[in-house]
Structure formats: C-alpha cells, structure tokens
Amino acid sequence: MRVSEAIGLFPKDLDRKAGTVTILRGKGDKRRTIGLDPTAFAVIERWLDRRKALGFSGRRPVFCTLQGQPMKSPYVRELLPRLAARAGIEKRVHAHGLRHTHAAELAAERMPLNLVQAQLGHSSLATTDRYLKHIAPAQLIEAMRSRSWSL
C-alpha cells in the first residue's frame, strides 16, 4: 500500500478470515481489495488489541497516534527513519522503499505480474513492469551469475 492508503484504513476495512484489505480511496480515488498474509494480519491484530486497550473504537483509523489521532503522511515519512535508527538499521528506510521491497519479494516468489500489478494498485501492467525492472536488478544479476554454459 501507499502511505496515504495505509493511514486511511479503518478496522472495518480489514478481513482476516478472507485475508483481504479494502482500500476505499486509493490513488486516483479508486477502490481496490488487496491480499494480506496471515503473519502480517497477526502483527496488525497485535496493534488492534493495543488500540482496544487504549480505548479506541473502530471509528479511529487503524494507524493512529497513541492519542487516537489520525496520522499524516509527513509524520510517517519522518517516523520510519527514526524507527530504523532505533533498530540499528544503517540503510536508508523510507515508506516507498517498503513498497518497493514488497514488490521485489513478490517478483522473487515468481508471482504473476498481473497479480503484482493488482497488489500495488497500478492501472497499467507496463507501470508494474517498469517498477520491477527499476527496483529488482539484483535478481537479474543473480540470474546471470548463476548461469553456466560451456564452449
């Protein structure tokens, strides 16, 4: 998801049983449904339990401040590098980089390109193809390095 899509989610948009997240207002104001794996749902449920303990109702966004206020995109963009530093990660961490990582992992798992396109919310398959070519050159390099042939 894009940052704006994630911070716009409400608990009603999550369906663990179905394994889906409904994004009501994606890029271009488009609605879409994406899949979410059980491990990711388990992490989100831990936060939902914490929210409940803080007294937040389903009328608050899934990702809110500890005071229950909606998050803003700039806040998330500032927060991620701080969390990365606290975790000892020296590499640059940014929200869109997490999106890139997700796309690269799906490609590495040999997910069909049209499914990667749907998960990312791209309207064009060509966009997804360009996106993956840009972010996953390591796969191409490794594929070429692992080849063997003889004269």
mmCIF file with all atom_site columns, C-alpha atoms in Angstrom:
data_model
loop_
_atom_site.group_PDB
_atom_site.id
_atom_site.type_symbol
_atom_site.label_atom_id
_atom_site.label_alt_id
_atom_site.label_comp_id
_atom_site.label_asym_id
_atom_site.label_entity_id
_atom_site.label_seq_id
_atom_site.pdbx_PDB_ins_code
_atom_site.Cartn_x
_atom_site.Cartn_y
_atom_site.Cartn_z
_atom_site.occupancy
_atom_site.B_iso_or_equiv
_atom_site.pdbx_formal_charge
_atom_site.auth_seq_id
_atom_site.auth_comp_id
_atom_site.auth_asym_id
_atom_site.auth_atom_id
_atom_site.pdbx_PDB_model_num
ATOM 1   C CA . MET A 1 1   ? 0.000   0.000   0.000   1.00 0.00 ? 1   MET A CA 1
ATOM 2   C CA . ARG A 1 2   ? 0.916   3.587   -0.370  1.00 0.00 ? 2   ARG A CA 1
ATOM 3   C CA . VAL A 1 3   ? 1.326   5.577   2.867   1.00 0.00 ? 3   VAL A CA 1
ATOM 4   C CA . SER A 1 4   ? -1.850  7.537   2.201   1.00 0.00 ? 4   SER A CA 1
ATOM 5   C CA . GLU A 1 5   ? -3.773  4.289   1.684   1.00 0.00 ? 5   GLU A CA 1
ATOM 6   C CA . ALA A 1 6   ? -2.450  2.711   4.880   1.00 0.00 ? 6   ALA A CA 1
ATOM 7   C CA . ILE A 1 7   ? -3.211  5.699   7.094   1.00 0.00 ? 7   ILE A CA 1
ATOM 8   C CA . GLY A 1 8   ? -6.694  5.867   5.609   1.00 0.00 ? 8   GLY A CA 1
ATOM 9   C CA . LEU A 1 9   ? -7.651  2.350   6.756   1.00 0.00 ? 9   LEU A CA 1
ATOM 10  C CA . PHE A 1 10  ? -10.270 1.661   9.406   1.00 0.00 ? 10  PHE A CA 1
ATOM 11  C CA . PRO A 1 11  ? -10.744 -1.653  11.233  1.00 0.00 ? 11  PRO A CA 1
ATOM 12  C CA . LYS A 1 12  ? -13.836 -2.379  9.090   1.00 0.00 ? 12  LYS A CA 1
ATOM 13  C CA . ASP A 1 13  ? -11.543 -2.409  6.017   1.00 0.00 ? 13  ASP A CA 1
ATOM 14  C CA . LEU A 1 14  ? -9.672  -5.475  7.307   1.00 0.00 ? 14  LEU A CA 1
ATOM 15  C CA . ASP A 1 15  ? -10.991 -9.016  6.886   1.00 0.00 ? 15  ASP A CA 1
ATOM 16  C CA . ARG A 1 16  ? -8.609  -11.550 8.376   1.00 0.00 ? 16  ARG A CA 1
ATOM 17  C CA . LYS A 1 17  ? -10.825 -14.505 7.556   1.00 0.00 ? 17  LYS A CA 1
ATOM 18  C CA . ALA A 1 18  ? -10.837 -13.592 3.870   1.00 0.00 ? 18  ALA A CA 1
ATOM 19  C CA . GLY A 1 19  ? -7.215  -12.355 4.016   1.00 0.00 ? 19  GLY A CA 1
ATOM 20  C CA . THR A 1 20  ? -8.151  -9.021  2.487   1.00 0.00 ? 20  THR A CA 1
ATOM 21  C CA . VAL A 1 21  ? -7.755  -5.301  2.990   1.00 0.00 ? 21  VAL A CA 1
ATOM 22  C CA . THR A 1 22  ? -10.141 -2.976  1.205   1.00 0.00 ? 22  THR A CA 1
ATOM 23  C CA . ILE A 1 23  ? -8.655  0.341   0.214   1.00 0.00 ? 23  ILE A CA 1
ATOM 24  C CA . LEU A 1 24  ? -11.577 2.687   -0.241  1.00 0.00 ? 24  LEU A CA 1
ATOM 25  C CA . ARG A 1 25  ? -9.684  5.681   -1.585  1.00 0.00 ? 25  ARG A CA 1
ATOM 26  C CA . GLY A 1 26  ? -6.531  4.664   -3.409  1.00 0.00 ? 26  GLY A CA 1
ATOM 27  C CA . LYS A 1 27  ? -4.586  6.660   -5.949  1.00 0.00 ? 27  LYS A CA 1
ATOM 28  C CA . GLY A 1 28  ? -6.982  8.281   -8.383  1.00 0.00 ? 28  GLY A CA 1
ATOM 29  C CA . ASP A 1 29  ? -9.705  7.868   -5.758  1.00 0.00 ? 29  ASP A CA 1
ATOM 30  C CA . LYS A 1 30  ? -10.016 4.217   -6.812  1.00 0.00 ? 30  LYS A CA 1
ATOM 31  C CA . ARG A 1 31  ? -11.264 1.440   -4.567  1.00 0.00 ? 31  ARG A CA 1
ATOM 32  C CA . ARG A 1 32  ? -9.396  -1.883  -4.574  1.00 0.00 ? 32  ARG A CA 1
ATOM 33  C CA . THR A 1 33  ? -9.010  -5.008  -2.497  1.00 0.00 ? 33  THR A CA 1
ATOM 34  C CA . ILE A 1 34  ? -5.604  -6.487  -1.812  1.00 0.00 ? 34  ILE A CA 1
ATOM 35  C CA . GLY A 1 35  ? -4.418  -9.625  -0.090  1.00 0.00 ? 35  GLY A CA 1
ATOM 36  C CA . LEU A 1 36  ? -2.561  -9.759  3.186   1.00 0.00 ? 36  LEU A CA 1
ATOM 37  C CA . ASP A 1 37  ? -0.758  -12.812 4.507   1.00 0.00 ? 37  ASP A CA 1
ATOM 38  C CA . PRO A 1 38  ? -1.594  -14.339 7.909   1.00 0.00 ? 38  PRO A CA 1
ATOM 39  C CA . THR A 1 39  ? 1.667   -13.185 9.514   1.00 0.00 ? 39  THR A CA 1
ATOM 40  C CA . ALA A 1 40  ? 1.027   -9.567  8.552   1.00 0.00 ? 40  ALA A CA 1
ATOM 41  C CA . PHE A 1 41  ? -2.526  -9.861  9.860   1.00 0.00 ? 41  PHE A CA 1
ATOM 42  C CA . ALA A 1 42  ? -1.162  -11.205 13.159  1.00 0.00 ? 42  ALA A CA 1
ATOM 43  C CA . VAL A 1 43  ? 1.071   -8.132  13.515  1.00 0.00 ? 43  VAL A CA 1
ATOM 44  C CA . ILE A 1 44  ? -1.823  -5.796  12.765  1.00 0.00 ? 44  ILE A CA 1
ATOM 45  C CA . GLU A 1 45  ? -4.023  -7.640  15.248  1.00 0.00 ? 45  GLU A CA 1
ATOM 46  C CA . ARG A 1 46  ? -1.440  -7.018  17.975  1.00 0.00 ? 46  ARG A CA 1
ATOM 47  C CA . TRP A 1 47  ? -1.790  -3.288  17.290  1.00 0.00 ? 47  TRP A CA 1
ATOM 48  C CA . LEU A 1 48  ? -5.592  -3.562  17.160  1.00 0.00 ? 48  LEU A CA 1
ATOM 49  C CA . ASP A 1 49  ? -5.507  -5.226  20.597  1.00 0.00 ? 49  ASP A CA 1
ATOM 50  C CA . ARG A 1 50  ? -3.300  -2.406  21.906  1.00 0.00 ? 50  ARG A CA 1
ATOM 51  C CA . ARG A 1 51  ? -5.667  0.189   20.423  1.00 0.00 ? 51  ARG A CA 1
ATOM 52  C CA . LYS A 1 52  ? -8.576  -1.505  22.146  1.00 0.00 ? 52  LYS A CA 1
ATOM 53  C CA . ALA A 1 53  ? -6.699  -1.404  25.468  1.00 0.00 ? 53  ALA A CA 1
ATOM 54  C CA . LEU A 1 54  ? -6.183  2.330   24.901  1.00 0.00 ? 54  LEU A CA 1
ATOM 55  C CA . GLY A 1 55  ? -9.944  2.695   24.473  1.00 0.00 ? 55  GLY A CA 1
ATOM 56  C CA . PHE A 1 56  ? -10.012 3.426   20.733  1.00 0.00 ? 56  PHE A CA 1
ATOM 57  C CA . SER A 1 57  ? -13.141 2.429   18.840  1.00 0.00 ? 57  SER A CA 1
ATOM 58  C CA . GLY A 1 58  ? -13.426 1.256   15.259  1.00 0.00 ? 58  GLY A CA 1
ATOM 59  C CA . ARG A 1 59  ? -14.171 4.848   14.331  1.00 0.00 ? 59  ARG A CA 1
ATOM 60  C CA . ARG A 1 60  ? -10.469 5.660   14.656  1.00 0.00 ? 60  ARG A CA 1
ATOM 61  C CA . PRO A 1 61  ? -8.090  4.857   11.784  1.00 0.00 ? 61  PRO A CA 1
ATOM 62  C CA . VAL A 1 62  ? -6.166  1.593   12.141  1.00 0.00 ? 62  VAL A CA 1
ATOM 63  C CA . PHE A 1 63  ? -2.896  3.504   12.215  1.00 0.00 ? 63  PHE A CA 1
ATOM 64  C CA . CYS A 1 64  ? -3.329  6.393   14.617  1.00 0.00 ? 64  CYS A CA 1
ATOM 65  C CA . THR A 1 65  ? -1.236  8.143   17.212  1.00 0.00 ? 65  THR A CA 1
ATOM 66  C CA . LEU A 1 66  ? -1.208  6.931   20.816  1.00 0.00 ? 66  LEU A CA 1
ATOM 67  C CA . GLN A 1 67  ? -3.738  9.684   21.446  1.00 0.00 ? 67  GLN A CA 1
ATOM 68  C CA . GLY A 1 68  ? -6.028  8.206   18.767  1.00 0.00 ? 68  GLY A CA 1
ATOM 69  C CA . GLN A 1 69  ? -5.463  10.988  16.261  1.00 0.00 ? 69  GLN A CA 1
ATOM 70  C CA . PRO A 1 70  ? -5.161  10.246  12.526  1.00 0.00 ? 70  PRO A CA 1
ATOM 71  C CA . MET A 1 71  ? -1.608  10.076  11.218  1.00 0.00 ? 71  MET A CA 1
ATOM 72  C CA . LYS A 1 72  ? -0.419  12.325  8.439   1.00 0.00 ? 72  LYS A CA 1
ATOM 73  C CA . SER A 1 73  ? 1.900   11.212  5.622   1.00 0.00 ? 73  SER A CA 1
ATOM 74  C CA . PRO A 1 74  ? 4.755   13.562  6.621   1.00 0.00 ? 74  PRO A CA 1
ATOM 75  C CA . TYR A 1 75  ? 4.671   12.131  10.152  1.00 0.00 ? 75  TYR A CA 1
ATOM 76  C CA . VAL A 1 76  ? 5.077   8.584   8.810   1.00 0.00 ? 76  VAL A CA 1
ATOM 77  C CA . ARG A 1 77  ? 7.869   9.700   6.496   1.00 0.00 ? 77  ARG A CA 1
ATOM 78  C CA . GLU A 1 78  ? 9.718   11.208  9.480   1.00 0.00 ? 78  GLU A CA 1
ATOM 79  C CA . LEU A 1 79  ? 8.925   8.282   11.768  1.00 0.00 ? 79  LEU A CA 1
ATOM 80  C CA . LEU A 1 80  ? 10.346  5.466   9.639   1.00 0.00 ? 80  LEU A CA 1
ATOM 81  C CA . PRO A 1 81  ? 13.967  6.688   9.601   1.00 0.00 ? 81  PRO A CA 1
ATOM 82  C CA . ARG A 1 82  ? 13.835  7.212   13.384  1.00 0.00 ? 82  ARG A CA 1
ATOM 83  C CA . LEU A 1 83  ? 12.493  3.692   13.950  1.00 0.00 ? 83  LEU A CA 1
ATOM 84  C CA . ALA A 1 84  ? 15.137  2.283   11.611  1.00 0.00 ? 84  ALA A CA 1
ATOM 85  C CA . ALA A 1 85  ? 17.881  4.053   13.554  1.00 0.00 ? 85  ALA A CA 1
ATOM 86  C CA . ARG A 1 86  ? 16.498  2.697   16.851  1.00 0.00 ? 86  ARG A CA 1
ATOM 87  C CA . ALA A 1 87  ? 16.525  -0.783  15.326  1.00 0.00 ? 87  ALA A CA 1
ATOM 88  C CA . GLY A 1 88  ? 20.162  -0.359  14.285  1.00 0.00 ? 88  GLY A CA 1
ATOM 89  C CA . ILE A 1 89  ? 19.411  -0.277  10.560  1.00 0.00 ? 89  ILE A CA 1
ATOM 90  C CA . GLU A 1 90  ? 22.003  1.877   8.853   1.00 0.00 ? 90  GLU A CA 1
ATOM 91  C CA . LYS A 1 91  ? 20.475  1.727   5.387   1.00 0.00 ? 91  LYS A CA 1
ATOM 92  C CA . ARG A 1 92  ? 18.020  4.446   4.331   1.00 0.00 ? 92  ARG A CA 1
ATOM 93  C CA . VAL A 1 93  ? 14.480  3.429   5.288   1.00 0.00 ? 93  VAL A CA 1
ATOM 94  C CA . HIS A 1 94  ? 11.502  5.168   3.733   1.00 0.00 ? 94  HIS A CA 1
ATOM 95  C CA . ALA A 1 95  ? 7.863   4.334   3.152   1.00 0.00 ? 95  ALA A CA 1
ATOM 96  C CA . HIS A 1 96  ? 8.098   3.934   -0.591  1.00 0.00 ? 96  HIS A CA 1
ATOM 97  C CA . GLY A 1 97  ? 11.145  1.720   -0.093  1.00 0.00 ? 97  GLY A CA 1
ATOM 98  C CA . LEU A 1 98  ? 8.944   -0.690  1.859   1.00 0.00 ? 98  LEU A CA 1
ATOM 99  C CA . ARG A 1 99  ? 6.558   -0.740  -1.094  1.00 0.00 ? 99  ARG A CA 1
ATOM 100 C CA . HIS A 1 100 ? 9.495   -1.452  -3.408  1.00 0.00 ? 100 HIS A CA 1
ATOM 101 C CA . THR A 1 101 ? 10.632  -4.280  -1.144  1.00 0.00 ? 101 THR A CA 1
ATOM 102 C CA . HIS A 1 102 ? 7.177   -5.836  -1.186  1.00 0.00 ? 102 HIS A CA 1
ATOM 103 C CA . ALA A 1 103 ? 7.079   -5.693  -4.992  1.00 0.00 ? 103 ALA A CA 1
ATOM 104 C CA . ALA A 1 104 ? 10.573  -7.186  -5.287  1.00 0.00 ? 104 ALA A CA 1
ATOM 105 C CA . GLU A 1 105 ? 9.676   -10.010 -2.891  1.00 0.00 ? 105 GLU A CA 1
ATOM 106 C CA . LEU A 1 106 ? 6.528   -10.832 -4.864  1.00 0.00 ? 106 LEU A CA 1
ATOM 107 C CA . ALA A 1 107 ? 8.603   -10.914 -8.053  1.00 0.00 ? 107 ALA A CA 1
ATOM 108 C CA . ALA A 1 108 ? 11.230  -13.116 -6.374  1.00 0.00 ? 108 ALA A CA 1
ATOM 109 C CA . GLU A 1 109 ? 8.436   -15.504 -5.371  1.00 0.00 ? 109 GLU A CA 1
ATOM 110 C CA . ARG A 1 110 ? 7.517   -15.644 -9.063  1.00 0.00 ? 110 ARG A CA 1
ATOM 111 C CA . MET A 1 111 ? 4.138   -14.049 -8.502  1.00 0.00 ? 111 MET A CA 1
ATOM 112 C CA . PRO A 1 112 ? 2.453   -13.427 -11.880 1.00 0.00 ? 112 PRO A CA 1
ATOM 113 C CA . LEU A 1 113 ? 2.961   -9.845  -12.991 1.00 0.00 ? 113 LEU A CA 1
ATOM 114 C CA . ASN A 1 114 ? -0.770  -9.140  -13.209 1.00 0.00 ? 114 ASN A CA 1
ATOM 115 C CA . LEU A 1 115 ? -1.154  -10.092 -9.532  1.00 0.00 ? 115 LEU A CA 1
ATOM 116 C CA . VAL A 1 116 ? 1.753   -7.848  -8.529  1.00 0.00 ? 116 VAL A CA 1
ATOM 117 C CA . GLN A 1 117 ? 0.047   -5.095  -10.540 1.00 0.00 ? 117 GLN A CA 1
ATOM 118 C CA . ALA A 1 118 ? -3.220  -5.588  -8.660  1.00 0.00 ? 118 ALA A CA 1
ATOM 119 C CA . GLN A 1 119 ? -1.491  -5.705  -5.261  1.00 0.00 ? 119 GLN A CA 1
ATOM 120 C CA . LEU A 1 120 ? 0.355   -2.446  -5.964  1.00 0.00 ? 120 LEU A CA 1
ATOM 121 C CA . GLY A 1 121 ? -2.688  -0.738  -7.446  1.00 0.00 ? 121 GLY A CA 1
ATOM 122 C CA . HIS A 1 122 ? -1.087  0.068   -10.769 1.00 0.00 ? 122 HIS A CA 1
ATOM 123 C CA . SER A 1 123 ? -3.588  0.786   -13.538 1.00 0.00 ? 123 SER A CA 1
ATOM 124 C CA . SER A 1 124 ? -1.135  -0.379  -16.207 1.00 0.00 ? 124 SER A CA 1
ATOM 125 C CA . LEU A 1 125 ? 0.877   -3.582  -16.437 1.00 0.00 ? 125 LEU A CA 1
ATOM 126 C CA . ALA A 1 126 ? 3.598   -1.540  -18.145 1.00 0.00 ? 126 ALA A CA 1
ATOM 127 C CA . THR A 1 127 ? 3.940   0.556   -14.971 1.00 0.00 ? 127 THR A CA 1
ATOM 128 C CA . THR A 1 128 ? 4.443   -2.574  -12.874 1.00 0.00 ? 128 THR A CA 1
ATOM 129 C CA . ASP A 1 129 ? 6.995   -3.913  -15.352 1.00 0.00 ? 129 ASP A CA 1
ATOM 130 C CA . ARG A 1 130 ? 8.986   -0.640  -15.268 1.00 0.00 ? 130 ARG A CA 1
ATOM 131 C CA . TYR A 1 131 ? 8.691   -0.547  -11.484 1.00 0.00 ? 131 TYR A CA 1
ATOM 132 C CA . LEU A 1 132 ? 10.117  -4.041  -11.075 1.00 0.00 ? 132 LEU A CA 1
ATOM 133 C CA . LYS A 1 133 ? 12.900  -3.521  -13.600 1.00 0.00 ? 133 LYS A CA 1
ATOM 134 C CA . HIS A 1 134 ? 13.953  -0.442  -11.638 1.00 0.00 ? 134 HIS A CA 1
ATOM 135 C CA . ILE A 1 135 ? 13.851  -1.957  -8.156  1.00 0.00 ? 135 ILE A CA 1
ATOM 136 C CA . ALA A 1 136 ? 14.982  -5.539  -8.623  1.00 0.00 ? 136 ALA A CA 1
ATOM 137 C CA . PRO A 1 137 ? 18.144  -5.537  -10.754 1.00 0.00 ? 137 PRO A CA 1
ATOM 138 C CA . ALA A 1 138 ? 19.767  -7.807  -8.152  1.00 0.00 ? 138 ALA A CA 1
ATOM 139 C CA . GLN A 1 139 ? 17.535  -10.636 -9.352  1.00 0.00 ? 139 GLN A CA 1
ATOM 140 C CA . LEU A 1 140 ? 18.710  -10.150 -12.916 1.00 0.00 ? 140 LEU A CA 1
ATOM 141 C CA . ILE A 1 141 ? 22.335  -10.022 -11.814 1.00 0.00 ? 141 ILE A CA 1
ATOM 142 C CA . GLU A 1 142 ? 21.979  -13.163 -9.691  1.00 0.00 ? 142 GLU A CA 1
ATOM 143 C CA . ALA A 1 143 ? 20.209  -15.000 -12.502 1.00 0.00 ? 143 ALA A CA 1
ATOM 144 C CA . MET A 1 144 ? 23.062  -14.168 -14.875 1.00 0.00 ? 144 MET A CA 1
ATOM 145 C CA . ARG A 1 145 ? 25.731  -15.076 -12.323 1.00 0.00 ? 145 ARG A CA 1
ATOM 146 C CA . SER A 1 146 ? 24.146  -18.464 -11.657 1.00 0.00 ? 146 SER A CA 1
ATOM 147 C CA . ARG A 1 147 ? 24.075  -19.436 -15.337 1.00 0.00 ? 147 ARG A CA 1
ATOM 148 C CA . SER A 1 148 ? 26.517  -21.983 -16.584 1.00 0.00 ? 148 SER A CA 1
ATOM 149 C CA . TRP A 1 149 ? 27.356  -22.934 -20.100 1.00 0.00 ? 149 TRP A CA 1
ATOM 150 C CA . SER A 1 150 ? 30.302  -24.318 -21.961 1.00 0.00 ? 150 SER A CA 1
ATOM 151 C CA . LEU A 1 151 ? 32.082  -23.673 -25.232 1.00 0.00 ? 151 LEU A CA 1
#
